[in-house]
mmCIF file with all atom_site columns, C-alpha atoms in Angstrom:
data_model
loop_
_atom_site.group_PDB
_atom_site.id
_atom_site.type_symbol
_atom_site.label_atom_id
_atom_site.label_alt_id
_atom_site.label_comp_id
_atom_site.label_asym_id
_atom_site.label_entity_id
_atom_site.label_seq_id
_atom_site.pdbx_PDB_ins_code
_atom_site.Cartn_x
_atom_site.Cartn_y
_atom_site.Cartn_z
_atom_site.occupancy
_atom_site.B_iso_or_equiv
_atom_site.pdbx_formal_charge
_atom_site.auth_seq_id
_atom_site.auth_comp_id
_atom_site.auth_asym_id
_atom_site.auth_atom_id
_atom_site.pdbx_PDB_model_num
ATOM 1   C CA . UNK A 1 1   ? 18.845  -37.560 93.965  1.00 36.00 ? 1   UNK A CA 1
ATOM 2   C CA . UNK A 1 2   ? 17.937  -36.891 97.170  1.00 39.00 ? 2   UNK A CA 1
ATOM 3   C CA . UNK A 1 3   ? 16.509  -33.860 97.735  1.00 39.00 ? 3   UNK A CA 1
ATOM 4   C CA . UNK A 1 4   ? 18.705  -31.732 99.970  1.00 29.00 ? 4   UNK A CA 1
ATOM 5   C CA . UNK A 1 5   ? 18.416  -27.821 98.814  1.00 35.00 ? 5   UNK A CA 1
ATOM 6   C CA . UNK A 1 6   ? 20.697  -25.614 97.247  1.00 37.00 ? 6   UNK A CA 1
ATOM 7   C CA . UNK A 1 7   ? 22.248  -22.264 98.333  1.00 36.00 ? 7   UNK A CA 1
ATOM 8   C CA . UNK A 1 8   ? 19.105  -20.315 96.915  1.00 39.00 ? 8   UNK A CA 1
ATOM 9   C CA . UNK A 1 9   ? 16.212  -22.858 98.660  1.00 42.00 ? 9   UNK A CA 1
ATOM 10  C CA . UNK A 1 10  ? 13.960  -21.200 100.626 1.00 40.00 ? 10  UNK A CA 1
ATOM 11  C CA . UNK A 1 11  ? 13.126  -23.207 103.960 1.00 38.00 ? 11  UNK A CA 1
ATOM 12  C CA . UNK A 1 12  ? 10.405  -23.055 105.943 1.00 40.00 ? 12  UNK A CA 1
ATOM 13  C CA . UNK A 1 13  ? 10.749  -23.692 110.055 1.00 40.00 ? 13  UNK A CA 1
ATOM 14  C CA . UNK A 1 14  ? 9.967   -26.874 110.923 1.00 42.00 ? 14  UNK A CA 1
ATOM 15  C CA . UNK A 1 15  ? 6.774   -27.680 110.192 1.00 40.00 ? 15  UNK A CA 1
ATOM 16  C CA . UNK A 1 16  ? 3.676   -29.919 111.833 1.00 40.00 ? 16  UNK A CA 1
ATOM 17  C CA . UNK A 1 17  ? 5.001   -33.012 111.166 1.00 39.00 ? 17  UNK A CA 1
ATOM 18  C CA . UNK A 1 18  ? 8.403   -32.584 112.180 1.00 42.00 ? 18  UNK A CA 1
ATOM 19  C CA . UNK A 1 19  ? 9.411   -32.588 108.507 1.00 46.00 ? 19  UNK A CA 1
ATOM 20  C CA . UNK A 1 20  ? 11.386  -29.271 107.052 1.00 48.00 ? 20  UNK A CA 1
ATOM 21  C CA . UNK A 1 21  ? 9.367   -28.009 103.432 1.00 46.00 ? 21  UNK A CA 1
ATOM 22  C CA . UNK A 1 22  ? 10.330  -25.685 101.227 1.00 49.00 ? 22  UNK A CA 1
ATOM 23  C CA . UNK A 1 23  ? 8.868   -22.473 99.927  1.00 53.00 ? 23  UNK A CA 1
ATOM 24  C CA . UNK A 1 24  ? 6.740   -22.995 97.221  1.00 49.00 ? 24  UNK A CA 1
ATOM 25  C CA . UNK A 1 25  ? 8.213   -21.208 94.254  1.00 52.00 ? 25  UNK A CA 1
ATOM 26  C CA . UNK A 1 26  ? 6.654   -18.578 90.752  1.00 55.00 ? 26  UNK A CA 1
ATOM 27  C CA . UNK A 1 27  ? 8.284   -21.858 89.065  1.00 70.00 ? 27  UNK A CA 1
ATOM 28  C CA . UNK A 1 28  ? 6.223   -25.025 90.641  1.00 71.00 ? 28  UNK A CA 1
ATOM 29  C CA . UNK A 1 29  ? 3.386   -22.392 90.250  1.00 77.00 ? 29  UNK A CA 1
ATOM 30  C CA . UNK A 1 30  ? 4.278   -22.325 86.607  1.00 83.00 ? 30  UNK A CA 1
ATOM 31  C CA . UNK A 1 31  ? 4.887   -25.837 86.397  1.00 82.00 ? 31  UNK A CA 1
ATOM 32  C CA . UNK A 1 32  ? 0.916   -26.723 88.702  1.00 80.00 ? 32  UNK A CA 1
ATOM 33  C CA . UNK A 1 33  ? -1.052  -24.408 85.694  1.00 85.00 ? 33  UNK A CA 1
ATOM 34  C CA . UNK A 1 34  ? 0.738   -26.241 83.084  1.00 85.00 ? 34  UNK A CA 1
ATOM 35  C CA . UNK A 1 35  ? -0.266  -29.935 85.071  1.00 84.00 ? 35  UNK A CA 1
ATOM 36  C CA . UNK A 1 36  ? -3.604  -28.609 84.606  1.00 85.00 ? 36  UNK A CA 1
ATOM 37  C CA . UNK A 1 37  ? -3.435  -27.034 81.263  1.00 85.00 ? 37  UNK A CA 1
ATOM 38  C CA . UNK A 1 38  ? -2.514  -29.963 80.157  1.00 88.00 ? 38  UNK A CA 1
ATOM 39  C CA . UNK A 1 39  ? -5.543  -32.334 81.345  1.00 84.00 ? 39  UNK A CA 1
ATOM 40  C CA . UNK A 1 40  ? -8.000  -30.907 78.073  1.00 82.00 ? 40  UNK A CA 1
ATOM 41  C CA . UNK A 1 41  ? -12.126 -31.266 79.485  1.00 89.00 ? 41  UNK A CA 1
ATOM 42  C CA . UNK A 1 42  ? -14.514 -31.155 77.705  1.00 89.00 ? 42  UNK A CA 1
ATOM 43  C CA . UNK A 1 43  ? -17.808 -28.641 77.329  1.00 92.00 ? 43  UNK A CA 1
ATOM 44  C CA . UNK A 1 44  ? -19.867 -30.923 79.793  1.00 90.00 ? 44  UNK A CA 1
ATOM 45  C CA . UNK A 1 45  ? -17.177 -30.537 81.937  1.00 94.00 ? 45  UNK A CA 1
ATOM 46  C CA . UNK A 1 46  ? -17.105 -27.172 81.456  1.00 93.00 ? 46  UNK A CA 1
ATOM 47  C CA . UNK A 1 47  ? -20.597 -27.036 82.300  1.00 94.00 ? 47  UNK A CA 1
ATOM 48  C CA . UNK A 1 48  ? -20.531 -28.172 85.401  1.00 95.00 ? 48  UNK A CA 1
ATOM 49  C CA . UNK A 1 49  ? -18.708 -26.484 86.378  1.00 95.00 ? 49  UNK A CA 1
ATOM 50  C CA . UNK A 1 50  ? -19.611 -23.159 85.509  1.00 94.00 ? 50  UNK A CA 1
ATOM 51  C CA . UNK A 1 51  ? -22.779 -25.063 87.410  1.00 93.00 ? 51  UNK A CA 1
ATOM 52  C CA . UNK A 1 52  ? -20.838 -25.175 89.834  1.00 94.00 ? 52  UNK A CA 1
ATOM 53  C CA . UNK A 1 53  ? -19.387 -21.888 89.807  1.00 94.00 ? 53  UNK A CA 1
ATOM 54  C CA . UNK A 1 54  ? -22.929 -20.608 89.673  1.00 94.00 ? 54  UNK A CA 1
ATOM 55  C CA . UNK A 1 55  ? -23.834 -22.758 93.353  1.00 91.00 ? 55  UNK A CA 1
ATOM 56  C CA . UNK A 1 56  ? -20.776 -21.231 95.432  1.00 92.00 ? 56  UNK A CA 1
ATOM 57  C CA . UNK A 1 57  ? -19.172 -24.903 95.263  1.00 92.00 ? 57  UNK A CA 1
ATOM 58  C CA . UNK A 1 58  ? -15.378 -25.904 94.538  1.00 89.00 ? 58  UNK A CA 1
ATOM 59  C CA . UNK A 1 59  ? -14.466 -27.644 92.151  1.00 94.00 ? 59  UNK A CA 1
ATOM 60  C CA . UNK A 1 60  ? -11.743 -29.991 91.854  1.00 96.00 ? 60  UNK A CA 1
ATOM 61  C CA . UNK A 1 61  ? -8.514  -28.686 89.109  1.00 95.00 ? 61  UNK A CA 1
ATOM 62  C CA . UNK A 1 62  ? -8.795  -30.086 85.668  1.00 95.00 ? 62  UNK A CA 1
ATOM 63  C CA . UNK A 1 63  ? -4.948  -31.361 87.290  1.00 95.00 ? 63  UNK A CA 1
ATOM 64  C CA . UNK A 1 64  ? -6.970  -33.317 90.380  1.00 97.00 ? 64  UNK A CA 1
ATOM 65  C CA . UNK A 1 65  ? -9.697  -34.458 87.752  1.00 97.00 ? 65  UNK A CA 1
ATOM 66  C CA . UNK A 1 66  ? -6.934  -36.152 85.612  1.00 96.00 ? 66  UNK A CA 1
ATOM 67  C CA . UNK A 1 67  ? -5.229  -37.808 88.147  1.00 97.00 ? 67  UNK A CA 1
ATOM 68  C CA . UNK A 1 68  ? -8.473  -39.004 89.065  1.00 98.00 ? 68  UNK A CA 1
ATOM 69  C CA . UNK A 1 69  ? -8.513  -41.171 86.137  1.00 97.00 ? 69  UNK A CA 1
ATOM 70  C CA . UNK A 1 70  ? -5.383  -41.997 86.690  1.00 98.00 ? 70  UNK A CA 1
ATOM 71  C CA . UNK A 1 71  ? -6.165  -43.083 89.943  1.00 98.00 ? 71  UNK A CA 1
ATOM 72  C CA . UNK A 1 72  ? -9.479  -45.274 88.465  1.00 98.00 ? 72  UNK A CA 1
ATOM 73  C CA . UNK A 1 73  ? -8.236  -46.234 85.496  1.00 98.00 ? 73  UNK A CA 1
ATOM 74  C CA . UNK A 1 74  ? -5.171  -48.287 87.705  1.00 98.00 ? 74  UNK A CA 1
ATOM 75  C CA . UNK A 1 75  ? -6.918  -49.972 89.604  1.00 98.00 ? 75  UNK A CA 1
ATOM 76  C CA . UNK A 1 76  ? -9.538  -51.162 87.286  1.00 98.00 ? 76  UNK A CA 1
ATOM 77  C CA . UNK A 1 77  ? -12.121 -49.113 89.074  1.00 98.00 ? 77  UNK A CA 1
ATOM 78  C CA . UNK A 1 78  ? -15.453 -50.946 88.767  1.00 98.00 ? 78  UNK A CA 1
ATOM 79  C CA . UNK A 1 79  ? -17.459 -49.574 91.775  1.00 98.00 ? 79  UNK A CA 1
ATOM 80  C CA . UNK A 1 80  ? -16.289 -46.192 93.429  1.00 98.00 ? 80  UNK A CA 1
ATOM 81  C CA . UNK A 1 81  ? -17.655 -44.187 96.499  1.00 98.00 ? 81  UNK A CA 1
ATOM 82  C CA . UNK A 1 82  ? -17.342 -40.496 95.615  1.00 98.00 ? 82  UNK A CA 1
ATOM 83  C CA . UNK A 1 83  ? -17.890 -38.154 99.193  1.00 98.00 ? 83  UNK A CA 1
ATOM 84  C CA . UNK A 1 84  ? -19.861 -34.816 97.965  1.00 97.00 ? 84  UNK A CA 1
ATOM 85  C CA . UNK A 1 85  ? -20.881 -35.001 94.034  1.00 97.00 ? 85  UNK A CA 1
ATOM 86  C CA . UNK A 1 86  ? -21.531 -31.138 93.373  1.00 96.00 ? 86  UNK A CA 1
ATOM 87  C CA . UNK A 1 87  ? -22.711 -30.077 90.243  1.00 96.00 ? 87  UNK A CA 1
ATOM 88  C CA . UNK A 1 88  ? -20.981 -33.793 89.033  1.00 97.00 ? 88  UNK A CA 1
ATOM 89  C CA . UNK A 1 89  ? -17.071 -32.319 87.793  1.00 97.00 ? 89  UNK A CA 1
ATOM 90  C CA . UNK A 1 90  ? -15.225 -35.168 89.576  1.00 98.00 ? 90  UNK A CA 1
ATOM 91  C CA . UNK A 1 91  ? -17.496 -37.870 88.548  1.00 98.00 ? 91  UNK A CA 1
ATOM 92  C CA . UNK A 1 92  ? -17.023 -37.332 84.705  1.00 97.00 ? 92  UNK A CA 1
ATOM 93  C CA . UNK A 1 93  ? -12.950 -37.758 85.713  1.00 97.00 ? 93  UNK A CA 1
ATOM 94  C CA . UNK A 1 94  ? -13.785 -40.687 87.489  1.00 98.00 ? 94  UNK A CA 1
ATOM 95  C CA . UNK A 1 95  ? -16.725 -42.284 85.392  1.00 98.00 ? 95  UNK A CA 1
ATOM 96  C CA . UNK A 1 96  ? -13.500 -41.357 82.078  1.00 97.00 ? 96  UNK A CA 1
ATOM 97  C CA . UNK A 1 97  ? -11.236 -43.640 84.470  1.00 98.00 ? 97  UNK A CA 1
ATOM 98  C CA . UNK A 1 98  ? -13.431 -46.640 85.547  1.00 98.00 ? 98  UNK A CA 1
ATOM 99  C CA . UNK A 1 99  ? -13.938 -49.634 83.474  1.00 98.00 ? 99  UNK A CA 1
ATOM 100 C CA . UNK A 1 100 ? -17.060 -49.649 81.200  1.00 98.00 ? 100 UNK A CA 1
ATOM 101 C CA . UNK A 1 101 ? -19.137 -50.867 83.377  1.00 97.00 ? 101 UNK A CA 1
ATOM 102 C CA . UNK A 1 102 ? -18.747 -49.518 86.296  1.00 98.00 ? 102 UNK A CA 1
ATOM 103 C CA . UNK A 1 103 ? -20.931 -47.661 88.765  1.00 98.00 ? 103 UNK A CA 1
ATOM 104 C CA . UNK A 1 104 ? -19.897 -44.614 90.712  1.00 98.00 ? 104 UNK A CA 1
ATOM 105 C CA . UNK A 1 105 ? -21.720 -44.269 94.354  1.00 98.00 ? 105 UNK A CA 1
ATOM 106 C CA . UNK A 1 106 ? -21.744 -39.977 94.588  1.00 98.00 ? 106 UNK A CA 1
ATOM 107 C CA . UNK A 1 107 ? -23.052 -38.525 97.979  1.00 98.00 ? 107 UNK A CA 1
ATOM 108 C CA . UNK A 1 108 ? -23.859 -35.468 99.005  1.00 98.00 ? 108 UNK A CA 1
ATOM 109 C CA . UNK A 1 109 ? -26.367 -33.385 101.219 1.00 97.00 ? 109 UNK A CA 1
ATOM 110 C CA . UNK A 1 110 ? -28.195 -31.495 98.462  1.00 95.00 ? 110 UNK A CA 1
ATOM 111 C CA . UNK A 1 111 ? -29.643 -32.991 96.319  1.00 95.00 ? 111 UNK A CA 1
ATOM 112 C CA . UNK A 1 112 ? -29.941 -29.718 93.590  1.00 94.00 ? 112 UNK A CA 1
ATOM 113 C CA . UNK A 1 113 ? -26.447 -30.129 93.194  1.00 94.00 ? 113 UNK A CA 1
ATOM 114 C CA . UNK A 1 114 ? -26.489 -33.098 91.822  1.00 96.00 ? 114 UNK A CA 1
ATOM 115 C CA . UNK A 1 115 ? -29.365 -32.549 89.394  1.00 96.00 ? 115 UNK A CA 1
ATOM 116 C CA . UNK A 1 116 ? -26.065 -31.412 87.775  1.00 95.00 ? 116 UNK A CA 1
ATOM 117 C CA . UNK A 1 117 ? -24.343 -33.492 88.287  1.00 96.00 ? 117 UNK A CA 1
ATOM 118 C CA . UNK A 1 118 ? -26.807 -36.009 86.093  1.00 96.00 ? 118 UNK A CA 1
ATOM 119 C CA . UNK A 1 119 ? -27.021 -33.607 83.521  1.00 95.00 ? 119 UNK A CA 1
ATOM 120 C CA . UNK A 1 120 ? -23.907 -33.427 82.908  1.00 95.00 ? 120 UNK A CA 1
ATOM 121 C CA . UNK A 1 121 ? -22.574 -37.362 82.833  1.00 96.00 ? 121 UNK A CA 1
ATOM 122 C CA . UNK A 1 122 ? -25.432 -37.522 79.727  1.00 95.00 ? 122 UNK A CA 1
ATOM 123 C CA . UNK A 1 123 ? -24.684 -35.289 78.510  1.00 93.00 ? 123 UNK A CA 1
ATOM 124 C CA . UNK A 1 124 ? -20.773 -37.067 78.756  1.00 94.00 ? 124 UNK A CA 1
ATOM 125 C CA . UNK A 1 125 ? -22.408 -40.063 77.626  1.00 95.00 ? 125 UNK A CA 1
ATOM 126 C CA . UNK A 1 126 ? -21.938 -42.460 80.567  1.00 97.00 ? 126 UNK A CA 1
ATOM 127 C CA . UNK A 1 127 ? -25.608 -44.368 80.551  1.00 98.00 ? 127 UNK A CA 1
ATOM 128 C CA . UNK A 1 128 ? -27.555 -44.027 83.490  1.00 97.00 ? 128 UNK A CA 1
ATOM 129 C CA . UNK A 1 129 ? -26.739 -47.077 85.176  1.00 98.00 ? 129 UNK A CA 1
ATOM 130 C CA . UNK A 1 130 ? -23.118 -45.759 85.437  1.00 98.00 ? 130 UNK A CA 1
ATOM 131 C CA . UNK A 1 131 ? -24.270 -43.599 88.805  1.00 98.00 ? 131 UNK A CA 1
ATOM 132 C CA . UNK A 1 132 ? -25.965 -44.254 91.856  1.00 98.00 ? 132 UNK A CA 1
ATOM 133 C CA . UNK A 1 133 ? -27.025 -40.804 93.754  1.00 98.00 ? 133 UNK A CA 1
ATOM 134 C CA . UNK A 1 134 ? -27.866 -41.196 97.113  1.00 98.00 ? 134 UNK A CA 1
ATOM 135 C CA . UNK A 1 135 ? -28.542 -37.992 98.738  1.00 98.00 ? 135 UNK A CA 1
ATOM 136 C CA . UNK A 1 136 ? -27.077 -37.349 102.615 1.00 98.00 ? 136 UNK A CA 1
ATOM 137 C CA . UNK A 1 137 ? -25.150 -36.624 104.545 1.00 97.00 ? 137 UNK A CA 1
ATOM 138 C CA . UNK A 1 138 ? -21.731 -38.941 104.188 1.00 98.00 ? 138 UNK A CA 1
ATOM 139 C CA . UNK A 1 139 ? -21.572 -40.230 107.488 1.00 98.00 ? 139 UNK A CA 1
ATOM 140 C CA . UNK A 1 140 ? -25.245 -41.191 107.940 1.00 98.00 ? 140 UNK A CA 1
ATOM 141 C CA . UNK A 1 141 ? -24.359 -42.732 103.738 1.00 98.00 ? 141 UNK A CA 1
ATOM 142 C CA . UNK A 1 142 ? -21.568 -44.751 104.463 1.00 98.00 ? 142 UNK A CA 1
ATOM 143 C CA . UNK A 1 143 ? -22.536 -47.537 107.016 1.00 97.00 ? 143 UNK A CA 1
ATOM 144 C CA . UNK A 1 144 ? -24.739 -48.842 104.783 1.00 97.00 ? 144 UNK A CA 1
ATOM 145 C CA . UNK A 1 145 ? -22.495 -49.261 101.915 1.00 98.00 ? 145 UNK A CA 1
ATOM 146 C CA . UNK A 1 146 ? -21.047 -52.412 101.556 1.00 97.00 ? 146 UNK A CA 1
ATOM 147 C CA . UNK A 1 147 ? -18.356 -54.043 103.240 1.00 98.00 ? 147 UNK A CA 1
ATOM 148 C CA . UNK A 1 148 ? -14.588 -54.221 101.315 1.00 98.00 ? 148 UNK A CA 1
ATOM 149 C CA . UNK A 1 149 ? -17.318 -53.883 98.425  1.00 98.00 ? 149 UNK A CA 1
ATOM 150 C CA . UNK A 1 150 ? -15.244 -50.380 96.204  1.00 98.00 ? 150 UNK A CA 1
ATOM 151 C CA . UNK A 1 151 ? -12.356 -50.809 93.990  1.00 98.00 ? 151 UNK A CA 1
ATOM 152 C CA . UNK A 1 152 ? -11.047 -46.556 95.282  1.00 99.00 ? 152 UNK A CA 1
ATOM 153 C CA . UNK A 1 153 ? -13.013 -44.069 97.750  1.00 98.00 ? 153 UNK A CA 1
ATOM 154 C CA . UNK A 1 154 ? -12.669 -40.790 96.773  1.00 98.00 ? 154 UNK A CA 1
ATOM 155 C CA . UNK A 1 155 ? -13.128 -37.437 99.314  1.00 98.00 ? 155 UNK A CA 1
ATOM 156 C CA . UNK A 1 156 ? -14.576 -33.996 99.253  1.00 98.00 ? 156 UNK A CA 1
ATOM 157 C CA . UNK A 1 157 ? -16.788 -33.098 101.419 1.00 96.00 ? 157 UNK A CA 1
ATOM 158 C CA . UNK A 1 158 ? -16.643 -31.618 104.391 1.00 97.00 ? 158 UNK A CA 1
ATOM 159 C CA . UNK A 1 159 ? -12.827 -31.152 105.736 1.00 97.00 ? 159 UNK A CA 1
ATOM 160 C CA . UNK A 1 160 ? -13.917 -31.731 110.016 1.00 97.00 ? 160 UNK A CA 1
ATOM 161 C CA . UNK A 1 161 ? -14.928 -35.172 109.273 1.00 98.00 ? 161 UNK A CA 1
ATOM 162 C CA . UNK A 1 162 ? -12.384 -36.093 106.963 1.00 98.00 ? 162 UNK A CA 1
ATOM 163 C CA . UNK A 1 163 ? -11.316 -38.624 109.467 1.00 98.00 ? 163 UNK A CA 1
ATOM 164 C CA . UNK A 1 164 ? -13.950 -40.320 110.768 1.00 98.00 ? 164 UNK A CA 1
ATOM 165 C CA . UNK A 1 165 ? -13.918 -40.651 106.199 1.00 98.00 ? 165 UNK A CA 1
ATOM 166 C CA . UNK A 1 166 ? -10.888 -42.689 106.594 1.00 98.00 ? 166 UNK A CA 1
ATOM 167 C CA . UNK A 1 167 ? -12.434 -45.281 109.143 1.00 97.00 ? 167 UNK A CA 1
ATOM 168 C CA . UNK A 1 168 ? -14.947 -45.555 107.092 1.00 98.00 ? 168 UNK A CA 1
ATOM 169 C CA . UNK A 1 169 ? -12.972 -45.527 103.145 1.00 98.00 ? 169 UNK A CA 1
ATOM 170 C CA . UNK A 1 170 ? -11.329 -48.698 105.333 1.00 98.00 ? 170 UNK A CA 1
ATOM 171 C CA . UNK A 1 171 ? -13.886 -50.640 105.343 1.00 98.00 ? 171 UNK A CA 1
ATOM 172 C CA . UNK A 1 172 ? -15.726 -49.640 102.641 1.00 98.00 ? 172 UNK A CA 1
ATOM 173 C CA . UNK A 1 173 ? -12.241 -50.954 100.480 1.00 98.00 ? 173 UNK A CA 1
ATOM 174 C CA . UNK A 1 174 ? -11.235 -53.677 99.008  1.00 98.00 ? 174 UNK A CA 1
ATOM 175 C CA . UNK A 1 175 ? -7.676  -55.327 99.574  1.00 98.00 ? 175 UNK A CA 1
ATOM 176 C CA . UNK A 1 176 ? -5.716  -53.929 97.050  1.00 98.00 ? 176 UNK A CA 1
ATOM 177 C CA . UNK A 1 177 ? -8.295  -49.879 96.074  1.00 98.00 ? 177 UNK A CA 1
ATOM 178 C CA . UNK A 1 178 ? -7.558  -46.442 97.114  1.00 98.00 ? 178 UNK A CA 1
ATOM 179 C CA . UNK A 1 179 ? -8.669  -44.190 99.191  1.00 98.00 ? 179 UNK A CA 1
ATOM 180 C CA . UNK A 1 180 ? -8.353  -40.718 97.790  1.00 98.00 ? 180 UNK A CA 1
ATOM 181 C CA . UNK A 1 181 ? -9.135  -37.203 99.777  1.00 98.00 ? 181 UNK A CA 1
ATOM 182 C CA . UNK A 1 182 ? -9.314  -33.131 97.624  1.00 98.00 ? 182 UNK A CA 1
ATOM 183 C CA . UNK A 1 183 ? -8.483  -30.734 99.244  1.00 97.00 ? 183 UNK A CA 1
ATOM 184 C CA . UNK A 1 184 ? -4.949  -31.333 101.656 1.00 97.00 ? 184 UNK A CA 1
ATOM 185 C CA . UNK A 1 185 ? -2.891  -28.019 101.224 1.00 96.00 ? 185 UNK A CA 1
ATOM 186 C CA . UNK A 1 186 ? -6.004  -26.289 102.813 1.00 96.00 ? 186 UNK A CA 1
ATOM 187 C CA . UNK A 1 187 ? -4.814  -23.102 100.229 1.00 94.00 ? 187 UNK A CA 1
ATOM 188 C CA . UNK A 1 188 ? -1.534  -23.761 102.228 1.00 93.00 ? 188 UNK A CA 1
ATOM 189 C CA . UNK A 1 189 ? -2.878  -23.851 105.273 1.00 95.00 ? 189 UNK A CA 1
ATOM 190 C CA . UNK A 1 190 ? -1.939  -27.438 106.502 1.00 95.00 ? 190 UNK A CA 1
ATOM 191 C CA . UNK A 1 191 ? 1.664   -26.029 106.323 1.00 92.00 ? 191 UNK A CA 1
ATOM 192 C CA . UNK A 1 192 ? 1.424   -22.958 107.837 1.00 92.00 ? 192 UNK A CA 1
ATOM 193 C CA . UNK A 1 193 ? 3.505   -22.799 111.402 1.00 88.00 ? 193 UNK A CA 1
ATOM 194 C CA . UNK A 1 194 ? 0.404   -19.941 112.367 1.00 88.00 ? 194 UNK A CA 1
ATOM 195 C CA . UNK A 1 195 ? -2.739  -20.800 114.693 1.00 92.00 ? 195 UNK A CA 1
ATOM 196 C CA . UNK A 1 196 ? -5.486  -22.396 112.488 1.00 94.00 ? 196 UNK A CA 1
ATOM 197 C CA . UNK A 1 197 ? -8.613  -22.762 111.671 1.00 95.00 ? 197 UNK A CA 1
ATOM 198 C CA . UNK A 1 198 ? -10.004 -26.205 113.515 1.00 96.00 ? 198 UNK A CA 1
ATOM 199 C CA . UNK A 1 199 ? -10.786 -27.401 109.537 1.00 96.00 ? 199 UNK A CA 1
ATOM 200 C CA . UNK A 1 200 ? -6.672  -27.322 109.477 1.00 97.00 ? 200 UNK A CA 1
ATOM 201 C CA . UNK A 1 201 ? -5.827  -29.265 112.397 1.00 97.00 ? 201 UNK A CA 1
ATOM 202 C CA . UNK A 1 202 ? -8.771  -32.181 110.798 1.00 97.00 ? 202 UNK A CA 1
ATOM 203 C CA . UNK A 1 203 ? -6.378  -32.657 108.060 1.00 98.00 ? 203 UNK A CA 1
ATOM 204 C CA . UNK A 1 204 ? -3.113  -32.223 109.824 1.00 97.00 ? 204 UNK A CA 1
ATOM 205 C CA . UNK A 1 205 ? -5.185  -35.153 111.719 1.00 98.00 ? 205 UNK A CA 1
ATOM 206 C CA . UNK A 1 206 ? -6.342  -36.978 108.820 1.00 98.00 ? 206 UNK A CA 1
ATOM 207 C CA . UNK A 1 207 ? -2.044  -37.020 107.387 1.00 98.00 ? 207 UNK A CA 1
ATOM 208 C CA . UNK A 1 208 ? -0.725  -38.048 110.616 1.00 98.00 ? 208 UNK A CA 1
ATOM 209 C CA . UNK A 1 209 ? -3.105  -40.499 110.540 1.00 98.00 ? 209 UNK A CA 1
ATOM 210 C CA . UNK A 1 210 ? -2.775  -41.968 106.867 1.00 98.00 ? 210 UNK A CA 1
ATOM 211 C CA . UNK A 1 211 ? 1.471   -42.482 107.393 1.00 97.00 ? 211 UNK A CA 1
ATOM 212 C CA . UNK A 1 212 ? 1.858   -43.627 110.341 1.00 97.00 ? 212 UNK A CA 1
ATOM 213 C CA . UNK A 1 213 ? -1.027  -46.935 109.224 1.00 97.00 ? 213 UNK A CA 1
ATOM 214 C CA . UNK A 1 214 ? 0.570   -50.037 108.752 1.00 96.00 ? 214 UNK A CA 1
ATOM 215 C CA . UNK A 1 215 ? -2.664  -50.879 107.197 1.00 97.00 ? 215 UNK A CA 1
ATOM 216 C CA . UNK A 1 216 ? -2.277  -48.023 103.549 1.00 98.00 ? 216 UNK A CA 1
ATOM 217 C CA . UNK A 1 217 ? 0.564   -47.042 101.208 1.00 98.00 ? 217 UNK A CA 1
ATOM 218 C CA . UNK A 1 218 ? 0.399   -43.549 101.296 1.00 98.00 ? 218 UNK A CA 1
ATOM 219 C CA . UNK A 1 219 ? 1.359   -40.774 99.568  1.00 98.00 ? 219 UNK A CA 1
ATOM 220 C CA . UNK A 1 220 ? 0.475   -36.705 98.706  1.00 97.00 ? 220 UNK A CA 1
ATOM 221 C CA . UNK A 1 221 ? 0.091   -35.201 94.985  1.00 96.00 ? 221 UNK A CA 1
ATOM 222 C CA . UNK A 1 222 ? 1.144   -31.529 94.443  1.00 93.00 ? 222 UNK A CA 1
ATOM 223 C CA . UNK A 1 223 ? -1.995  -31.437 92.601  1.00 93.00 ? 223 UNK A CA 1
ATOM 224 C CA . UNK A 1 224 ? -5.040  -28.427 92.489  1.00 93.00 ? 224 UNK A CA 1
ATOM 225 C CA . UNK A 1 225 ? -4.627  -28.192 96.592  1.00 95.00 ? 225 UNK A CA 1
ATOM 226 C CA . UNK A 1 226 ? -3.272  -31.694 97.374  1.00 96.00 ? 226 UNK A CA 1
ATOM 227 C CA . UNK A 1 227 ? -3.845  -34.642 96.644  1.00 98.00 ? 227 UNK A CA 1
ATOM 228 C CA . UNK A 1 228 ? -3.568  -37.500 99.593  1.00 98.00 ? 228 UNK A CA 1
ATOM 229 C CA . UNK A 1 229 ? -3.927  -41.137 98.446  1.00 98.00 ? 229 UNK A CA 1
ATOM 230 C CA . UNK A 1 230 ? -3.083  -44.249 99.857  1.00 98.00 ? 230 UNK A CA 1
ATOM 231 C CA . UNK A 1 231 ? -3.388  -48.060 98.662  1.00 98.00 ? 231 UNK A CA 1
ATOM 232 C CA . UNK A 1 232 ? -5.482  -50.571 101.275 1.00 98.00 ? 232 UNK A CA 1
ATOM 233 C CA . UNK A 1 233 ? -3.049  -53.422 101.725 1.00 97.00 ? 233 UNK A CA 1
#
């Protein structure tokens, strides 16, 4: 069914990509909360969330984590690259969705955070050889990874660098692989017509590039703070 607005819908002015967007309603917020509650998380995941909170780091929402599991399973992922280890929340979800022999390569500029992720992975029962931790800035590490060697690339690092992550991801992915970006809603600022910081402008650039690419089949999932997904043709 086509999504034409009803008389009770509130519609905002045209947003930065030239389309109309409906205002997020209370019901939609309730649905998002329900989706997070539906994705039950175990003690190891909750421990990793607590470490991230203490370190002042973002963690993917439970609903986003559940989507990551699904996406990793959907491509039968054996090799996944993650930009932004954090304290291991997203990595745990990815590992749960990957094949039992799959390896997660995770990149983060903070080795201390990666140590928390190691502990969390171990508490979940993942063997040490299931994850490869590489400390360093993403744009310095990614060029060293193998061309077409990955089934999925998950980007949750510096939002300012997302367009560059996309270019590297296209090189890293096999045909049929997935690239996924977290946080593209920027707490609603991405569709706000008012003046925005450079981070939001870079997110808009990413969204336009992905939507217009002939090399990608994209979808924008309304989980967490927005999950942009695209399959490489």
